[in-house]
Every structure is written in structure tokens, then in C-alpha cells.
């Protein structure tokens, strides 16, 4: 390929481009959430309160996915 040295187009680093795309997506998502009339903060607080109440009453989440902690040998990844 030939390039005209007087009109060189700067090329953005791929990681910078991906960060720009991610940032743009986050801004768009935040704008949509702010435009939505749903009271997200109060809904999340109510949901957390309901879960805490279930746990306080001794409810067991038998269908919940199994969680592994770092002390179970998976802290550095498997392999």
C-alpha cells in the first residue's frame, strides 16, 4: 500500500477504541436508566430487604448456584 505522507490518517490503538466503545455504551445505558421513570434505587433496596428477611427467617436457597470461595483452591484459576 502506498501512503501519502502529507495526509497520513492517525490510527487509534485497538485497546483505546474498545475502551471508547465500552464508555459510550455505559453512557448510553446510564442515560436510558435516568430517562426511565422506574425508581431503581428504591426497587433495589426493597429487593435486598426482602432477601435479608428471607435469610433471617431461615429460608434456604436450595436452587441457588453453588459458590466457591478462594480457600477452596480456585483463587488463581483452575489448571
N, CA and C of each residue as an Amber inpcrd file, in Angstrom:
protein
   237
   0.8400000  -1.1730000   0.0000000   0.0000000   0.0000000   0.0000000
   0.8840000   1.2330000   0.0000000   0.4720000   2.2020000  -0.7480000
   1.2030000   3.4600000  -0.7340000   0.4740000   4.4290000   0.1700000
   1.2490000   5.3420000   0.7390000   0.6750000   6.2870000   1.6810000
   1.1620000   7.6780000   1.3260000   0.2460000   8.6080000   1.2720000
   0.5910000   9.9950000   1.0240000   1.0590000  10.5930000   2.3440000
   2.3470000  10.9020000   2.4580000   2.9060000  11.3540000   3.7300000
   2.2870000  12.6670000   4.2110000   1.7520000  13.4550000   3.3470000
   1.1530000  14.7120000   3.7450000  -0.2410000  14.5570000   4.3170000
  -0.8740000  13.4300000   4.0820000  -2.2490000  13.2070000   4.5400000
  -2.3690000  11.9080000   5.3280000  -1.4260000  11.6500000   6.1950000
  -1.4610000  10.4220000   6.9930000  -2.6040000  10.5110000   8.0110000
  -3.4030000   9.4700000   8.0520000  -4.5130000   9.3990000   8.9950000
  -4.0220000   8.6920000  10.2490000  -4.1880000   9.3390000  11.4190000
  -3.7450000   8.6640000  12.6470000  -4.6250000   7.4390000  12.9280000
  -3.9850000   6.3620000  13.3350000  -4.7020000   5.1230000  13.6200000
  -4.8030000   4.9640000  15.1280000  -6.0210000   4.7850000  15.6140000
  -6.2580000   4.6290000  17.0400000  -5.8650000   3.2210000  17.4640000
  -5.2220000   3.1350000  18.6200000  -4.8310000   1.8360000  19.1640000
  -6.0960000   1.0100000  19.4220000  -6.0840000  -0.2840000  19.1300000
  -7.2840000  -1.1180000  19.3050000  -7.8540000  -1.0970000  20.7250000
  -6.9880000  -1.0900000  21.7340000  -7.4930000  -1.0600000  23.1130000
  -8.1490000   0.2750000  23.4320000  -7.6210000   1.3590000  22.8960000
  -8.2510000   2.6680000  23.0870000  -9.6290000   2.6910000  22.4350000
  -9.7280000   2.0920000  21.2600000 -11.0070000   2.0310000  20.5630000
 -12.0190000   1.2250000  21.3740000 -11.5940000   0.0680000  21.9030000
 -12.5050000  -0.7560000  22.6970000 -12.9490000  -0.0310000  23.9660000
 -12.0320000   0.6970000  24.6060000 -12.4020000   1.4770000  25.7930000
 -13.4110000   2.5640000  25.4310000 -13.2310000   3.1740000  24.2740000
 -14.1610000   4.2080000  23.8180000 -15.5480000   3.6140000  23.5770000
 -15.6100000   2.4500000  22.9520000 -16.8880000   1.7840000  22.6870000
 -17.5640000   1.4110000  24.0050000 -16.7970000   0.8700000  24.9530000
 -17.3550000   0.4940000  26.2500000 -17.8780000   1.7230000  26.9930000
 -17.1100000   2.7950000  26.9800000 -17.5140000   4.0200000  27.6590000
 -18.7840000   4.5960000  27.0400000 -18.8630000   4.5770000  25.7190000
 -20.0520000   5.0760000  25.0230000 -21.2700000   4.2380000  25.4100000
 -21.1020000   2.9380000  25.4850000 -22.2060000   2.0550000  25.8700000
 -22.6550000   2.3090000  27.2920000 -21.7030000   2.5470000  28.1900000
 -22.0600000   2.8400000  29.5770000 -22.8300000   4.1510000  29.6780000
 -22.3990000   5.1620000  28.9360000 -23.1030000   6.4500000  28.9640000
 -24.5120000   6.3100000  28.4150000 -24.6750000   5.5360000  27.3380000
 -25.9970000   5.3350000  26.7540000 -26.9130000   4.5760000  27.7160000
 -26.3730000   3.5480000  28.3760000 -27.1610000   2.7830000  29.3340000
 -27.5800000   3.6610000  30.5070000 -26.6460000   4.4500000  31.0200000
 -26.9650000   5.3350000  32.1380000 -28.0300000   6.3530000  31.7410000
 -27.9320000   6.8890000  30.5400000 -28.9250000   7.8630000  30.0790000
 -30.3040000   7.2210000  29.9790000 -30.3800000   5.9870000  29.4800000
 -31.6680000   5.2970000  29.3800000 -32.2480000   5.0190000  30.7520000
 -31.3960000   4.6340000  31.7110000 -31.8840000   4.3800000  33.0660000
 -32.3890000   5.6550000  33.7180000 -31.6870000   6.7640000  33.4950000
 -32.1140000   8.0340000  34.0730000 -33.4020000   8.5420000  33.4400000
 -33.5920000   8.2630000  32.1540000 -34.8130000   8.6840000  31.4610000
 -36.0210000   7.8260000  31.8320000 -35.7650000   6.6280000  32.3390000
 -36.8270000   5.7050000  32.6970000 -37.4340000   6.1280000  34.0300000
 -38.7680000   6.1340000  34.1410000 -39.4000000   6.5730000  35.3840000
 -39.3260000   5.5550000  36.5280000 -38.7810000   4.3790000  36.2820000
 -38.7000000   3.3520000  37.3210000 -37.7570000   3.8090000  38.4270000
 -38.1860000   3.7420000  39.6930000 -37.3310000   4.1420000  40.8190000
 -36.3390000   3.0250000  41.1720000 -35.2540000   2.9090000  40.3880000
 -34.3200000   1.7960000  40.5180000 -33.7360000   1.6750000  41.9190000
 -33.3630000   2.7760000  42.5310000 -32.7310000   2.7170000  43.8580000
 -33.6750000   2.1230000  44.8910000 -34.9270000   2.5640000  44.8890000
 -35.8660000   2.0420000  45.8830000 -36.2360000   0.5890000  45.5860000
 -36.3220000   0.2220000  44.3110000 -36.6130000  -1.1790000  43.9690000
 -35.4870000  -2.0960000  44.4280000 -34.2450000  -1.6690000  44.2160000
 -33.1080000  -2.4750000  44.6370000 -33.0800000  -2.6000000  46.1580000
 -33.3620000  -1.5160000  46.8660000 -33.3890000  -1.5510000  48.3280000
 -34.4850000  -2.4960000  48.8280000 -35.6610000  -2.4460000  48.2120000
 -36.7550000  -3.3380000  48.6040000 -36.3870000  -4.7990000  48.3450000
 -35.7490000  -5.0630000  47.2260000 -35.3360000  -6.4210000  46.8820000
 -34.3160000  -6.9360000  47.8900000 -33.3210000  -6.1100000  48.2230000
 -32.3050000  -6.5100000  49.2000000 -32.9390000  -6.7530000  50.5680000
 -33.8700000  -5.8860000  50.9550000 -34.5660000  -6.0650000  52.2370000
 -35.3530000  -7.3710000  52.2550000 -36.0250000  -7.6890000  51.1580000
 -36.8040000  -8.9260000  51.0840000 -35.8970000 -10.1510000  51.1830000
 -34.7530000 -10.1120000  50.5050000 -33.8140000 -11.2390000  50.5970000
 -33.2670000 -11.3790000  52.0070000 -32.9130000 -10.2590000  52.6310000
 -32.4100000 -10.3070000  54.0070000 -33.4540000 -10.8710000  54.9580000
 -34.7010000 -10.5160000  54.7550000 -35.7780000 -11.0300000  55.6010000
 -35.9250000 -12.5440000  55.4370000 -35.8230000 -13.0250000  54.1980000
 -35.8960000 -14.4670000  53.9620000 -34.7560000 -15.1960000  54.6680000
 -33.5640000 -14.6480000  54.5760000 -32.4080000 -15.2680000  55.2330000
 -32.5920000 -15.2440000  56.7490000 -33.0730000 -14.1310000  57.2850000
 -33.2930000 -14.0140000  58.7310000 -34.3220000 -15.0260000  59.2140000
 -35.2760000 -15.3690000  58.3630000 -36.3080000 -16.3470000  58.7320000
 -35.8320000 -17.7820000  58.5480000 -34.6270000 -17.9570000  58.0480000
 -34.0650000 -19.2960000  57.8890000 -34.3490000 -19.9320000  56.5450000
 -34.8090000 -19.1570000  55.5610000 -35.0880000 -19.7190000  54.2360000
 -33.7930000 -20.2060000  53.6110000 -33.8370000 -21.3800000  53.0170000
 -32.6560000 -21.9400000  52.3470000 -32.8420000 -21.8150000  50.8440000
 -31.8530000 -21.2980000  50.1910000 -31.8770000 -21.1230000  48.7430000
 -31.2750000 -22.3700000  48.1010000 -32.0350000 -23.4510000  48.0650000
 -31.5290000 -24.7260000  47.5600000 -31.2750000 -24.7050000  46.0610000
 -31.9530000 -23.8490000  45.3270000 -31.7800000 -23.8060000  43.8770000
 -30.7260000 -22.7950000  43.4510000 -30.0950000 -22.1290000  44.4180000
 -29.0820000 -21.1310000  44.0910000 -27.8270000 -21.8380000  43.5910000
 -27.0910000 -21.2020000  42.6620000 -25.8590000 -21.8150000  42.1700000
 -24.8370000 -21.9280000  43.2970000 -24.0520000 -22.9900000  43.2580000
 -23.0560000 -23.2180000  44.3000000 -21.9150000 -22.2100000  44.1530000
 -21.5440000 -21.6090000  45.2590000 -20.4670000 -20.6290000  45.2560000
 -19.2220000 -21.2700000  45.8540000 -18.0660000 -20.9510000  45.3010000
 -16.8090000 -21.4490000  45.8470000 -16.0000000 -20.2640000  46.3300000
 -15.3860000 -20.4120000  47.4640000 -14.5820000 -19.3270000  47.9980000
 -13.1170000 -19.5250000  47.5970000 -12.3220000 -18.5000000  47.8650000
 -10.9090000 -18.5570000  47.4850000 -10.1510000 -19.6640000  48.2130000
 -10.5870000 -20.0160000  49.4100000  -9.8680000 -21.0320000  50.1700000
 -10.1710000 -22.4440000  49.7070000 -10.9750000 -22.5990000  48.6790000
 -11.2790000 -23.9180000  48.1460000 -10.3910000 -24.2900000  46.9690000
  -9.2920000 -23.5620000  46.7800000  -8.3170000 -23.9410000  45.7740000
  -8.5290000 -23.3520000  44.4080000  -9.4080000 -22.3730000  44.2720000
  -9.6670000 -21.7970000  42.9570000  -9.2410000 -20.3380000  42.8630000
  -8.4200000 -19.8740000  43.7860000  -8.0580000 -18.4520000  43.8240000
  -7.2380000 -18.0270000  42.6230000  -6.3980000 -18.8750000  42.0970000
  -5.5670000 -18.4970000  40.9680000  -6.0640000 -19.0170000  39.6500000
  -7.2510000 -19.5030000  39.6200000  -7.7750000 -20.0970000  38.3990000
  -7.5490000 -21.5980000  38.4380000  -8.2320000 -22.2910000  37.5930000
  -8.0980000 -23.7480000  37.5540000  -6.9990000 -24.1310000  36.5790000
  -6.2880000 -25.1760000  36.9110000  -5.3290000 -25.6830000  35.9480000
  -3.9430000 -25.7710000  36.4080000
